[in-house]
Every structure is written in C-alpha cells, then in structure tokens.
Amino acid sequence: MTHLTKAATTRLRHGLTAAAALLLAGAAPAPAAHRSTSQSDWLYVTVTHGDARSGDVRGALLLCDPPRGHAHAAGACTELRSSGGDIHGIPHRDVLCPMIYAPVTANARGRWKGRTVHYTETFSNTCEMNARTGDVFAVGT
C-alpha cells in the first residue's frame, strides 16, 4: 500500500504542477490586435416581455468576431454587418403576425465600428419584433 500512496502523491504533484502552469499561461494578456478586434463590435441586447417593472427580461452579449452570444448570433451578426450596425436598417421580414397584444421591448447598447449604439423600441408582440429586427433580439430561443 505504501507504493500506491507514493504513486498517488507523485501523480498529485504532477497534476498540481500542470494546473499551475495552465493558470500562469491563461493569465498572460491576449495580443493587442486580437483584443481590439473582439471589442470593436458588440451589443448587449435585452428583451423584456410585458410591463418593464414586472416583466420577464432576457439578455445576451452579442459578439461578432467570431459570432457568439446567443443561439442566432451568426444570423444577427450578418444582419448587423449588412446594415452597418443600424438595427433600424435591417430589412423587414415579410411575415404575417397575429394581432395579439403581448408587448415586448427590445433594447441594445454597445459599440459597432467605433460608434456607440443605443436602441430601444416596444413592439406589439414577439413576432413583430422578430420581423423588424431579424435575429438580433433572438436571445430567448
């Protein structure tokens, strides 16, 4: 049994040494070129269902280099690139939405190509929001 204890101790030491090396490697700052690219185009998007005081709020940080942040990040980034980062400029989808009043507020704050982005709009329902803003606010699906 002493042999197993020594072997276990040796494995533990090697594991701790490897973990310390990984931690030190992860603490090194990223190259400046990568940092500026990944921070240039980002939006923090939120969707509030119902009354803003008591509604359900969902949000995500949308990053576009590479696309990530929510399930439809790739589509959202493509739409934003094509509109120059202007959410109002995203082409409206031709869909028929139900005439059910279930208000939803879309909010975006961030930076796109060095410009500050502020966007807030309340829609009659989620279908209308998705038809007018594409995948940008698809944070809950």
mmCIF file of C-alpha atoms in Angstrom:
data_model
loop_
_atom_site.group_PDB
_atom_site.id
_atom_site.type_symbol
_atom_site.label_atom_id
_atom_site.label_comp_id
_atom_site.label_asym_id
_atom_site.label_seq_id
_atom_site.Cartn_x
_atom_site.Cartn_y
_atom_site.Cartn_z
ATOM 1 C CA MET A 1 0.000 0.000 0.000
ATOM 2 C CA THR A 2 2.906 2.345 0.586
ATOM 3 C CA HIS A 3 3.804 2.043 -3.095
ATOM 4 C CA LEU A 4 0.282 3.149 -4.124
ATOM 5 C CA THR A 5 0.428 6.125 -1.780
ATOM 6 C CA LYS A 6 3.758 7.254 -3.232
ATOM 7 C CA ALA A 7 2.389 6.846 -6.762
ATOM 8 C CA ALA A 8 -0.722 8.806 -5.865
ATOM 9 C CA THR A 9 1.400 11.519 -4.289
ATOM 10 C CA THR A 10 3.570 11.727 -7.390
ATOM 11 C CA ARG A 11 0.506 11.992 -9.663
ATOM 12 C CA LEU A 12 -0.927 14.698 -7.418
ATOM 13 C CA ARG A 13 2.314 16.706 -7.590
ATOM 14 C CA HIS A 14 2.441 16.395 -11.369
ATOM 15 C CA GLY A 15 -1.209 17.392 -11.623
ATOM 16 C CA LEU A 16 -0.729 20.441 -9.425
ATOM 17 C CA THR A 17 2.339 21.478 -11.389
ATOM 18 C CA ALA A 18 0.414 21.152 -14.657
ATOM 19 C CA ALA A 19 -2.538 23.111 -13.241
ATOM 20 C CA ALA A 20 -0.243 25.904 -12.054
ATOM 21 C CA ALA A 21 1.375 26.075 -15.496
ATOM 22 C CA LEU A 22 -2.034 26.331 -17.156
ATOM 23 C CA LEU A 23 -3.128 29.073 -14.785
ATOM 24 C CA LEU A 24 0.006 31.073 -15.478
ATOM 25 C CA ALA A 25 -0.398 30.615 -19.233
ATOM 26 C CA GLY A 26 -4.028 31.764 -19.019
ATOM 27 C CA ALA A 27 -3.035 34.876 -17.087
ATOM 28 C CA ALA A 28 -0.947 36.198 -19.979
ATOM 29 C CA PRO A 29 -2.676 39.064 -21.789
ATOM 30 C CA ALA A 30 -4.058 38.444 -25.266
ATOM 31 C CA PRO A 31 -2.256 40.061 -28.193
ATOM 32 C CA ALA A 32 -3.321 43.674 -28.734
ATOM 33 C CA ALA A 33 -4.562 43.067 -32.288
ATOM 34 C CA HIS A 34 -6.989 40.359 -31.166
ATOM 35 C CA ARG A 35 -8.219 42.402 -28.216
ATOM 36 C CA SER A 36 -9.144 45.435 -30.332
ATOM 37 C CA THR A 37 -10.935 43.280 -32.924
ATOM 38 C CA SER A 38 -13.033 41.373 -30.405
ATOM 39 C CA GLN A 39 -14.029 44.534 -28.549
ATOM 40 C CA SER A 40 -14.921 46.658 -31.589
ATOM 41 C CA ASP A 41 -18.336 45.191 -32.498
ATOM 42 C CA TRP A 42 -20.528 44.175 -29.572
ATOM 43 C CA LEU A 43 -24.055 44.754 -28.361
ATOM 44 C CA TYR A 44 -25.688 43.919 -25.068
ATOM 45 C CA VAL A 45 -29.244 43.089 -26.114
ATOM 46 C CA THR A 46 -32.228 42.605 -23.822
ATOM 47 C CA VAL A 47 -35.813 41.651 -24.453
ATOM 48 C CA THR A 48 -38.484 42.494 -21.877
ATOM 49 C CA HIS A 49 -41.833 40.731 -22.149
ATOM 50 C CA GLY A 50 -44.742 42.560 -20.585
ATOM 51 C CA ASP A 51 -44.507 45.505 -18.227
ATOM 52 C CA ALA A 52 -40.939 46.719 -17.692
ATOM 53 C CA ARG A 53 -41.464 46.746 -13.902
ATOM 54 C CA SER A 54 -42.642 43.169 -13.589
ATOM 55 C CA GLY A 55 -41.842 41.591 -16.956
ATOM 56 C CA ASP A 56 -39.567 38.769 -17.950
ATOM 57 C CA VAL A 57 -36.173 40.166 -19.023
ATOM 58 C CA ARG A 58 -33.684 38.145 -21.049
ATOM 59 C CA GLY A 59 -30.360 39.382 -22.293
ATOM 60 C CA ALA A 60 -27.175 38.394 -24.042
ATOM 61 C CA LEU A 61 -23.858 39.910 -25.019
ATOM 62 C CA LEU A 62 -23.673 39.620 -28.813
ATOM 63 C CA LEU A 63 -20.117 39.461 -30.124
ATOM 64 C CA CYS A 64 -19.442 39.172 -33.847
ATOM 65 C CA ASP A 65 -15.781 38.163 -34.212
ATOM 66 C CA PRO A 66 -16.497 35.242 -34.177
ATOM 67 C CA PRO A 67 -20.293 35.320 -33.796
ATOM 68 C CA ARG A 68 -21.374 34.258 -30.307
ATOM 69 C CA GLY A 69 -23.687 35.322 -27.521
ATOM 70 C CA HIS A 70 -26.971 33.598 -28.261
ATOM 71 C CA ALA A 71 -28.436 30.852 -30.433
ATOM 72 C CA HIS A 72 -28.784 33.051 -33.541
ATOM 73 C CA ALA A 73 -25.541 35.045 -33.224
ATOM 74 C CA ALA A 74 -24.299 34.232 -36.741
ATOM 75 C CA GLY A 75 -27.508 35.493 -38.353
ATOM 76 C CA ALA A 76 -27.626 38.566 -36.117
ATOM 77 C CA CYS A 77 -24.028 39.494 -36.956
ATOM 78 C CA THR A 78 -24.670 39.050 -40.685
ATOM 79 C CA GLU A 79 -27.740 41.309 -40.484
ATOM 80 C CA LEU A 80 -25.875 43.939 -38.488
ATOM 81 C CA ARG A 81 -22.932 43.909 -40.896
ATOM 82 C CA SER A 82 -25.256 44.372 -43.880
ATOM 83 C CA SER A 83 -26.994 47.321 -42.198
ATOM 84 C CA GLY A 84 -23.787 48.946 -40.954
ATOM 85 C CA GLY A 85 -24.764 48.223 -37.344
ATOM 86 C CA ASP A 86 -28.066 50.117 -37.657
ATOM 87 C CA ILE A 87 -30.870 47.968 -36.246
ATOM 88 C CA HIS A 88 -33.448 50.174 -37.997
ATOM 89 C CA GLY A 89 -31.679 49.333 -41.288
ATOM 90 C CA ILE A 90 -32.198 45.575 -41.009
ATOM 91 C CA PRO A 91 -34.590 44.556 -43.818
ATOM 92 C CA HIS A 92 -38.053 43.712 -42.517
ATOM 93 C CA ARG A 93 -39.169 40.139 -42.979
ATOM 94 C CA ASP A 94 -42.403 39.628 -44.867
ATOM 95 C CA VAL A 95 -44.405 37.603 -42.336
ATOM 96 C CA LEU A 96 -47.965 37.607 -41.060
ATOM 97 C CA CYS A 97 -48.029 38.157 -37.316
ATOM 98 C CA PRO A 98 -51.051 37.508 -35.098
ATOM 99 C CA MET A 99 -52.880 40.560 -33.857
ATOM 100 C CA ILE A 100 -52.352 39.616 -30.237
ATOM 101 C CA TYR A 101 -51.168 42.385 -27.952
ATOM 102 C CA ALA A 102 -48.325 40.987 -25.854
ATOM 103 C CA PRO A 103 -45.868 43.900 -25.646
ATOM 104 C CA VAL A 104 -42.156 43.254 -25.861
ATOM 105 C CA THR A 105 -39.388 45.844 -25.554
ATOM 106 C CA ALA A 106 -36.092 45.378 -27.382
ATOM 107 C CA ASN A 107 -33.062 47.227 -26.055
ATOM 108 C CA ALA A 108 -29.490 47.270 -27.390
ATOM 109 C CA ARG A 109 -26.443 49.096 -26.069
ATOM 110 C CA GLY A 110 -22.891 48.764 -27.301
ATOM 111 C CA ARG A 111 -20.372 49.692 -29.994
ATOM 112 C CA TRP A 112 -20.335 48.989 -33.704
ATOM 113 C CA LYS A 113 -17.402 50.070 -35.905
ATOM 114 C CA GLY A 114 -16.379 52.604 -33.261
ATOM 115 C CA ARG A 115 -19.872 54.117 -32.951
ATOM 116 C CA THR A 116 -21.987 53.963 -29.816
ATOM 117 C CA VAL A 117 -25.255 52.102 -30.353
ATOM 118 C CA HIS A 118 -28.418 52.887 -28.348
ATOM 119 C CA TYR A 119 -31.648 51.272 -29.473
ATOM 120 C CA THR A 120 -34.958 50.842 -27.640
ATOM 121 C CA GLU A 121 -38.294 50.015 -29.188
ATOM 122 C CA THR A 122 -41.505 48.415 -27.944
ATOM 123 C CA PHE A 123 -43.383 46.106 -30.305
ATOM 124 C CA SER A 124 -46.916 44.696 -30.109
ATOM 125 C CA ASN A 125 -45.595 41.138 -29.827
ATOM 126 C CA THR A 126 -42.522 38.957 -30.373
ATOM 127 C CA CYS A 127 -43.470 38.127 -33.965
ATOM 128 C CA GLU A 128 -43.486 41.819 -34.901
ATOM 129 C CA MET A 129 -40.150 42.367 -33.131
ATOM 130 C CA ASN A 130 -38.524 39.454 -34.975
ATOM 131 C CA ALA A 131 -39.959 40.590 -38.315
ATOM 132 C CA ARG A 132 -38.471 44.067 -37.881
ATOM 133 C CA THR A 133 -35.158 43.269 -36.145
ATOM 134 C CA GLY A 134 -34.193 39.873 -37.560
ATOM 135 C CA ASP A 135 -32.105 37.661 -35.303
ATOM 136 C CA VAL A 136 -30.585 40.453 -33.195
ATOM 137 C CA PHE A 137 -33.008 40.002 -30.296
ATOM 138 C CA ALA A 138 -33.419 36.216 -30.545
ATOM 139 C CA VAL A 139 -31.975 35.768 -27.052
ATOM 140 C CA GLY A 140 -34.630 33.503 -25.568
ATOM 141 C CA THR A 141 -34.769 30.900 -28.319
#
